[in-house]
Coordinates of C-alpha atoms in Angstrom, one line a residue:
M1 CA 64.6 165.3 96.3
N2 CA 67.0 167.5 93.6
R3 CA 69.8 166.2 96.0
L4 CA 68.7 163.1 95.9
S5 CA 68.4 162.8 92.0
S6 CA 72.2 164.0 92.1
V7 CA 73.3 161.4 94.5
Q8 CA 71.6 159.1 91.8
K9 CA 73.4 160.5 88.9
K10 CA 76.9 160.9 90.1
L11 CA 77.1 157.3 91.7
K12 CA 75.1 155.9 87.7
I13 CA 72.7 153.7 89.9
S14 CA 69.2 152.3 88.9
P15 CA 66.5 152.8 90.6
P16 CA 65.8 149.8 92.4
Q17 CA 69.8 150.0 93.4
F18 CA 68.8 153.5 94.8
L19 CA 66.3 151.5 96.8
A20 CA 68.4 149.7 98.0
M21 CA 70.9 152.2 99.2
G22 CA 68.1 153.8 100.5
F23 CA 66.6 151.3 103.0
T24 CA 70.6 151.0 103.8
M25 CA 71.2 153.9 105.0
I26 CA 67.6 154.1 107.2
I27 CA 69.4 150.6 109.0
V28 CA 73.1 151.9 109.5
I29 CA 71.8 155.2 111.7
G30 CA 69.2 152.8 113.0
T31 CA 71.5 150.6 114.0
L32 CA 73.4 153.7 115.5
L33 CA 70.7 155.0 117.2
L34 CA 69.7 152.4 118.6
S35 CA 73.2 151.1 120.1
L36 CA 73.1 153.8 122.2
P37 CA 72.9 154.1 125.8
V38 CA 69.6 155.9 125.6
A39 CA 67.5 154.0 123.8
S40 CA 67.6 151.2 126.6
I41 CA 67.1 151.0 130.2
P42 CA 70.2 151.2 132.3
G43 CA 72.8 148.2 132.5
Q44 CA 70.7 147.2 129.2
R45 CA 73.0 148.7 126.4
L46 CA 72.5 147.0 123.1
G47 CA 75.3 145.5 121.0
L48 CA 75.8 146.5 117.4
L49 CA 74.5 143.4 116.3
D50 CA 71.3 142.9 118.5
A51 CA 70.8 147.1 117.4
L52 CA 71.7 146.4 113.9
F53 CA 68.6 143.3 113.7
M54 CA 66.1 145.7 115.6
A55 CA 66.7 148.3 113.5
A56 CA 66.8 146.4 110.2
S57 CA 63.4 144.6 112.0
A58 CA 61.7 147.7 112.0
A59 CA 63.2 149.4 108.7
C60 CA 61.7 146.1 106.9
V61 CA 58.7 146.1 108.9
T62 CA 58.9 142.7 110.6
G63 CA 58.5 143.1 114.0
L64 CA 61.0 140.1 114.9
S65 CA 62.5 141.3 118.3
V66 CA 65.8 139.8 119.9
V67 CA 64.7 141.4 123.2
D68 CA 61.6 142.8 125.0
T69 CA 60.0 145.1 123.1
S70 CA 58.1 146.6 125.6
T71 CA 60.7 146.5 128.8
H72 CA 64.3 147.0 127.0
F73 CA 64.0 150.7 125.1
T74 CA 63.8 153.5 126.8
L75 CA 61.0 156.0 125.4
F76 CA 63.9 157.4 122.9
G77 CA 64.4 153.5 121.5
H78 CA 60.7 154.1 121.0
I79 CA 60.2 156.5 119.3
V80 CA 63.5 155.6 117.1
I81 CA 61.7 152.2 116.1
L82 CA 58.4 153.8 115.6
V83 CA 60.4 156.5 113.0
M84 CA 61.7 153.7 111.2
V85 CA 58.6 151.7 111.0
Q86 CA 57.2 154.4 109.4
L87 CA 59.5 155.6 107.2
G88 CA 59.5 151.7 106.7
G89 CA 56.1 151.1 105.6
L90 CA 55.2 154.7 103.6
G91 CA 58.7 154.5 102.0
F92 CA 61.7 156.6 102.8
M93 CA 61.3 158.2 98.9
T94 CA 57.0 158.7 99.6
M95 CA 58.1 160.4 102.3
A96 CA 60.6 162.3 100.3
T97 CA 58.4 163.3 97.9
W98 CA 55.4 164.9 100.5
F99 CA 58.3 167.2 102.3
A100 CA 59.7 168.3 98.8
L101 CA 56.2 169.2 98.1
A102 CA 55.6 170.8 101.3
W103 CA 58.4 172.8 100.4
G104 CA 57.1 174.0 96.8
K105 CA 60.1 172.1 95.0
R106 CA 59.4 170.4 92.1
V107 CA 59.7 166.2 91.6
S108 CA 62.2 165.5 88.7
L109 CA 61.5 163.1 86.4
K110 CA 64.2 160.5 88.1
E111 CA 62.3 161.2 91.5
R112 CA 59.3 159.9 89.4
L113 CA 61.1 156.9 88.4
I114 CA 62.8 155.7 91.7
L115 CA 58.8 156.4 93.3
K116 CA 57.2 154.2 90.4
E117 CA 59.8 151.1 91.0
A118 CA 59.3 152.5 95.0
M119 CA 55.6 152.0 94.7
N120 CA 55.5 148.8 93.1
Q121 CA 53.5 151.0 90.0
N122 CA 53.8 149.8 86.4
Y123 CA 53.5 153.2 85.4
M124 CA 54.7 157.3 86.4
E125 CA 51.3 159.1 85.3
G126 CA 49.8 160.0 88.4
I127 CA 52.2 158.6 90.9
V128 CA 53.2 161.7 92.8
R129 CA 49.5 162.8 93.2
L130 CA 49.2 159.1 94.5
S131 CA 52.4 158.9 97.6
R132 CA 50.4 162.6 98.4
R133 CA 47.4 160.6 98.9
V134 CA 49.0 158.2 100.7
I135 CA 51.0 159.7 103.4
I136 CA 47.5 161.5 103.2
Y137 CA 45.4 158.1 104.2
S138 CA 47.8 157.2 106.2
L139 CA 48.4 159.3 108.6
T140 CA 44.4 159.8 109.0
V141 CA 44.1 156.5 109.3
E142 CA 46.7 156.4 112.1
A143 CA 45.3 158.6 113.7
A144 CA 41.6 157.6 114.2
A145 CA 42.9 154.5 115.1
A146 CA 45.3 155.5 117.8
V147 CA 42.2 157.8 119.4
L148 CA 40.1 154.3 119.4
L149 CA 42.7 152.3 121.1
A150 CA 43.5 155.2 123.5
L151 CA 39.6 155.4 124.4
R152 CA 40.2 151.7 125.0
W153 CA 43.0 151.6 126.8
A154 CA 42.1 154.9 129.1
S155 CA 40.1 152.7 131.2
E156 CA 43.3 150.4 132.6
M157 CA 45.8 152.9 132.6
P158 CA 46.3 157.0 133.0
L159 CA 45.5 159.1 129.6
G160 CA 49.0 159.9 128.6
K161 CA 50.5 156.5 128.8
A162 CA 46.6 155.5 126.8
L163 CA 47.4 157.4 124.5
Y164 CA 51.0 156.9 123.6
Y165 CA 49.6 153.4 123.5
G166 CA 47.3 154.0 120.5
V167 CA 49.7 156.0 118.7
F168 CA 52.5 153.2 118.9
H169 CA 50.7 150.2 118.0
S170 CA 47.7 151.8 115.9
I171 CA 51.6 153.0 113.5
S172 CA 53.1 149.8 113.8
I173 CA 49.8 147.4 112.7
F174 CA 49.2 149.9 110.3
N175 CA 52.7 149.5 108.8
N176 CA 52.3 145.8 109.7
A177 CA 55.4 145.7 111.5
G178 CA 54.1 143.9 114.6
F179 CA 56.1 145.8 117.3
V180 CA 53.8 146.5 120.5
L181 CA 54.4 148.0 124.5
I182 CA 52.0 144.7 126.2
N183 CA 54.0 142.2 127.2
G184 CA 52.6 138.5 125.5
S185 CA 51.3 140.6 122.2
F186 CA 47.7 140.6 122.4
I187 CA 47.2 137.5 124.2
A188 CA 45.1 139.4 126.6
Y189 CA 42.9 141.0 124.7
T190 CA 41.4 138.0 123.0
N191 CA 38.2 138.1 123.8
D192 CA 37.9 142.2 123.0
I193 CA 35.9 142.1 119.8
Y194 CA 36.6 145.9 120.4
I195 CA 40.6 145.6 119.8
N196 CA 40.5 143.0 118.0
V197 CA 38.0 144.2 115.4
I198 CA 40.1 147.5 115.3
T199 CA 44.0 146.0 114.6
M200 CA 42.5 144.0 111.8
I201 CA 40.7 147.0 110.2
L202 CA 43.8 148.3 110.4
I203 CA 46.5 145.2 109.5
V204 CA 43.9 144.5 106.2
L205 CA 43.8 148.5 105.6
G206 CA 48.3 148.2 105.4
G207 CA 47.7 145.0 103.8
I208 CA 45.9 145.7 100.6
G209 CA 48.0 148.2 99.7
F210 CA 47.9 151.4 98.9
I211 CA 46.2 151.4 94.9
V212 CA 43.1 149.5 96.5
L213 CA 42.9 151.2 99.3
S214 CA 42.9 154.7 96.9
D215 CA 40.4 153.4 94.5
L216 CA 38.7 152.3 97.4
I217 CA 37.9 155.8 98.3
E218 CA 37.6 157.0 94.8
Y219 CA 34.8 154.5 94.0
R220 CA 32.4 156.8 95.2
R221 CA 32.9 159.1 92.6
T222 CA 34.2 156.6 90.0
R223 CA 32.1 154.1 90.7
R224 CA 34.8 151.1 89.2
L225 CA 37.6 149.3 90.4
S226 CA 40.6 148.1 88.5
L227 CA 41.6 144.7 87.6
H228 CA 44.3 144.8 90.1
S229 CA 42.2 145.9 93.3
K230 CA 39.7 143.6 92.1
V231 CA 42.1 140.8 92.6
V232 CA 43.7 141.7 95.6
L233 CA 40.1 142.5 97.4
S234 CA 38.7 138.8 96.4
A235 CA 41.9 136.8 96.8
S236 CA 42.6 138.7 99.9
G237 CA 39.2 137.9 101.7
I238 CA 39.2 134.4 100.9
L239 CA 42.6 133.8 102.0
I240 CA 41.2 135.6 105.6
V241 CA 38.0 133.3 105.5
F242 CA 39.7 130.0 104.8
G243 CA 42.8 131.3 106.5
G244 CA 40.7 131.3 109.5
L245 CA 39.0 128.2 108.4
V246 CA 41.9 125.8 108.6
I247 CA 43.1 127.6 111.6
F248 CA 40.1 126.8 113.3
M249 CA 39.3 122.9 112.5
M250 CA 43.3 122.4 113.4
E251 CA 43.0 124.0 117.2
F252 CA 39.4 123.4 118.0
S253 CA 40.3 121.1 120.8
N254 CA 43.6 122.3 121.3
S255 CA 43.8 123.2 125.4
L256 CA 47.3 125.4 124.4
T257 CA 45.5 128.0 121.7
L258 CA 41.4 127.7 121.3
G259 CA 40.0 125.0 123.4
P260 CA 39.7 126.7 126.1
L261 CA 38.0 129.1 124.7
N262 CA 33.7 129.7 123.9
A263 CA 32.6 129.0 120.6
G264 CA 32.6 133.0 119.9
G265 CA 36.0 133.2 120.7
K266 CA 37.0 130.5 118.7
V267 CA 36.1 131.9 116.1
L268 CA 37.6 135.8 116.9
A269 CA 40.3 134.2 117.3
S270 CA 41.0 132.2 113.9
I271 CA 40.2 134.9 112.3
Y272 CA 42.6 137.0 113.7
Q273 CA 46.0 135.0 113.2
S274 CA 44.5 134.6 109.6
V275 CA 44.5 137.9 109.3
S276 CA 47.4 138.4 111.1
L277 CA 49.3 136.3 108.8
R278 CA 49.1 138.8 106.0
S279 CA 52.2 140.5 107.1
A280 CA 51.1 141.7 110.6
G281 CA 52.7 139.7 113.2
T282 CA 50.7 140.4 116.4
S283 CA 48.8 137.4 117.7
T284 CA 45.6 136.6 120.3
I285 CA 46.9 133.2 121.1
D286 CA 50.4 131.1 122.1
I287 CA 51.7 129.8 119.1
T288 CA 54.1 128.4 120.2
G289 CA 51.2 125.6 121.3
L290 CA 49.7 125.1 118.1
R291 CA 50.1 121.7 116.6
E292 CA 52.6 121.7 113.9
S293 CA 50.1 121.0 110.6
T294 CA 48.6 124.7 111.9
Q295 CA 52.1 125.9 111.9
F296 CA 53.6 124.6 108.6
F297 CA 50.2 126.0 107.3
M298 CA 50.9 129.1 108.7
I299 CA 54.6 129.3 106.8
I300 CA 51.8 129.1 103.2
L301 CA 49.8 131.7 104.4
M302 CA 53.1 133.9 105.9
F303 CA 54.9 133.1 102.0
I304 CA 52.3 134.2 100.1
G305 CA 51.8 137.6 102.1
A306 CA 50.0 140.9 101.7
A307 CA 49.8 142.6 98.3
P308 CA 52.1 144.6 96.6
G309 CA 52.5 148.8 97.3
S310 CA 51.7 147.7 101.0
T311 CA 53.0 147.7 104.2
G312 CA 53.3 143.8 103.3
G313 CA 55.8 141.5 102.0
G314 CA 55.9 137.9 100.6
I315 CA 55.0 137.1 97.4
K316 CA 52.1 139.5 97.4
V317 CA 48.8 138.2 96.5
T318 CA 48.7 138.5 93.2
T319 CA 51.8 136.6 92.4
F320 CA 49.8 134.0 94.1
V321 CA 47.2 134.4 92.0
I322 CA 48.2 134.2 88.7
L323 CA 50.3 130.7 89.6
I324 CA 47.0 129.7 90.7
G325 CA 45.4 130.7 87.0
S326 CA 48.0 129.6 85.6
V327 CA 47.9 126.0 86.6
I328 CA 44.3 126.4 85.7
T329 CA 44.5 127.6 82.8
M330 CA 46.4 124.7 81.3
M331 CA 44.4 122.2 82.8
R332 CA 41.7 123.2 80.9
G333 CA 43.7 123.2 77.2
R334 CA 43.4 127.4 77.1
E335 CA 46.3 129.7 76.2
D336 CA 45.8 132.5 77.9
V337 CA 45.2 133.4 81.8
V338 CA 42.1 135.5 81.9
L339 CA 40.8 137.3 85.9
F340 CA 37.8 139.0 85.5
R341 CA 37.2 139.3 82.2
N342 CA 40.5 140.4 81.5
R343 CA 43.7 138.4 79.2
L344 CA 47.2 138.6 81.2
S345 CA 50.4 138.8 78.9
K346 CA 52.5 135.8 79.4
E347 CA 55.2 138.5 80.7
H348 CA 52.9 138.8 84.4
T349 CA 53.5 134.6 84.3
Y350 CA 56.4 134.6 83.9
K351 CA 56.9 137.4 86.2
A352 CA 54.8 135.3 88.9
I353 CA 56.5 132.5 88.2
M354 CA 60.3 133.4 89.2
I355 CA 59.9 135.6 91.6
T356 CA 58.0 132.6 93.2
F357 CA 61.3 130.5 92.4
I358 CA 63.1 133.2 94.1
A359 CA 61.1 133.2 96.9
I360 CA 61.3 129.4 97.5
A361 CA 65.1 129.1 96.9
L362 CA 65.6 131.8 99.4
V363 CA 62.9 130.7 102.0
V364 CA 64.7 127.2 101.9
S365 CA 68.3 128.2 101.4
G366 CA 68.0 130.3 104.8
A367 CA 66.8 127.8 107.0
M368 CA 69.1 124.9 105.8
I369 CA 71.4 127.7 107.2
M370 CA 70.3 128.2 110.3
S371 CA 69.5 124.7 110.7
T372 CA 73.4 124.1 110.6
T373 CA 74.3 126.7 113.3
Q374 CA 70.8 126.5 115.2
S375 CA 70.0 123.5 117.7
H376 CA 66.3 123.8 116.5
S377 CA 63.6 121.6 114.8
F378 CA 63.7 122.3 111.3
L379 CA 60.2 123.2 110.8
K380 CA 60.9 126.2 113.0
L381 CA 63.6 127.4 111.4
L382 CA 61.2 127.8 108.2
F383 CA 58.5 129.3 110.3
E384 CA 61.0 132.0 111.4
T385 CA 63.0 132.2 108.1
T386 CA 59.7 132.1 106.7
S387 CA 58.0 135.2 109.4
A388 CA 61.2 137.4 107.8
F389 CA 60.8 136.5 104.0
G390 CA 56.9 137.7 104.2
T391 CA 58.1 140.7 107.4
V392 CA 55.2 138.9 109.7
G393 CA 57.1 139.3 112.4
L394 CA 55.4 135.6 114.4
S395 CA 57.9 133.8 116.2
L396 CA 57.7 130.6 117.6
G397 CA 60.3 132.0 120.2
L398 CA 63.6 130.9 118.6
T399 CA 64.6 134.7 118.0
P400 CA 66.1 136.1 121.5
E401 CA 68.0 132.5 121.0
L402 CA 69.7 132.9 117.8
T403 CA 73.9 132.6 117.2
A404 CA 75.1 135.8 115.8
S405 CA 74.9 133.2 112.5
G406 CA 71.4 133.2 112.8
K407 CA 70.5 136.4 113.5
I408 CA 72.5 137.7 109.9
V409 CA 70.5 135.2 108.1
I410 CA 67.2 136.7 109.1
I411 CA 68.4 140.4 109.0
I412 CA 69.2 139.4 105.3
M413 CA 65.4 137.7 105.2
M414 CA 63.8 140.7 106.2
F415 CA 66.1 143.2 104.0
I416 CA 65.2 140.9 101.2
G417 CA 61.6 140.3 101.8
R418 CA 60.8 144.0 102.2
M419 CA 62.4 145.4 98.9
G420 CA 61.0 142.0 97.4
A421 CA 62.8 139.3 95.6
L422 CA 62.1 141.2 92.6
T423 CA 63.1 144.4 92.8
L424 CA 66.3 143.0 94.2
A425 CA 67.0 140.8 91.5
Y426 CA 66.5 144.0 89.8
A427 CA 69.1 145.8 91.6
L428 CA 71.8 143.2 91.5
Q429 CA 71.5 142.4 87.8
P430 CA 73.7 144.1 85.3
R431 CA 72.3 146.6 83.0
I432 CA 70.0 145.4 80.2
R433 CA 70.5 144.8 77.0
K434 CA 67.3 143.8 74.8
E435 CA 68.2 140.8 72.3
L436 CA 68.7 141.6 68.7
Y437 CA 68.2 137.5 67.8
R438 CA 65.9 135.3 68.8
H439 CA 66.8 131.4 68.7
P440 CA 65.6 129.0 67.2
E441 CA 62.8 126.8 68.9
G442 CA 63.1 123.7 70.3
K443 CA 61.0 120.7 72.2
I444 CA 61.7 118.8 75.4
I445 CA 59.5 115.5 77.2
I446 CA 57.8 117.7 80.2
G447 CA 56.1 115.3 82.9

């Protein structure tokens, strides 16, 4: 950890810039490892660009693949992907802090600043304690899910393979990465309540964020939830239920998706796809068969994404709530956005608007660039681009067919989506200087 501080000090870089550099290094190392012959089955060695794509997808916990993950890679390749998913999901600074604490090292002030930025927190108070909890909670949840999944798969495959599948999928799904070793994602388990419930719980726990998870665990002692946790839990619940209801109604009679299922299967599949849109990337139905209206609705949910400080991407549910709250406040003629009897500062609204504007510009620009080089409909390209930005990993089958330029666009989208539009904006901007004066107020006509 002290070495990390010395590197940052010598380079004179800000915490956001340090995080961007750290993720870049992880992707570069992953690219080199995945491009080795030992990472792929004989005769199927990945080219440098494809290795870069897979490394970025793993480190950014997205799950988009240019090759079939279940059949293309060897055990070594799978382990490389899994390690990168864990590093990308929990954050390399969180892991570094854990190792430093384990070796009795002191966490410096600069390292705490980087941790604060990495975990998307407003304050440094308790940040080291939180990072320790993140590791403990994550490993506990992943271990429990691995055992439960292995018990289920032990009836279909040898015990050793079932245990390996359990470990791989628990880490991949909890970190909202979406990499699976089962051909066709989880379509074979559409009606399997056991698999559906476990994976949905993993997705939700990974997507609500570690702050909320910590609040929930401490609730029995504190008997209170922070405003952030209340907003995340209520918004996530509403989006999941609303998303499931819309998918159910739109796809009820579609013979390619929900049509052949019974009533219970339709409900289960609808809820699962809605949960997966939080940032997971797994599916229990063939999403290429969805109606275009449903695909566009899924684009909206993927764009919103998961919660801040989680393993998911998107503009984040809190940003979406602040935008909706601002609209309602303006329509009612009031001045302050109030959530759960708490007033939000103007800075929250400005940040929410900035994040959303930057995200829309990036996603639309990416889709437009893709449309000039890829021979697919704009809706499919927009779906793929949004999936990359939201680090969701759902695909309409375009990823393996992308040209070199298309892959580069998606790689950039995945990187920005994992870093966060706001963090990246801070990383690219020059040093902030406080203005010593204010301009006179002017008036323009709006609407």
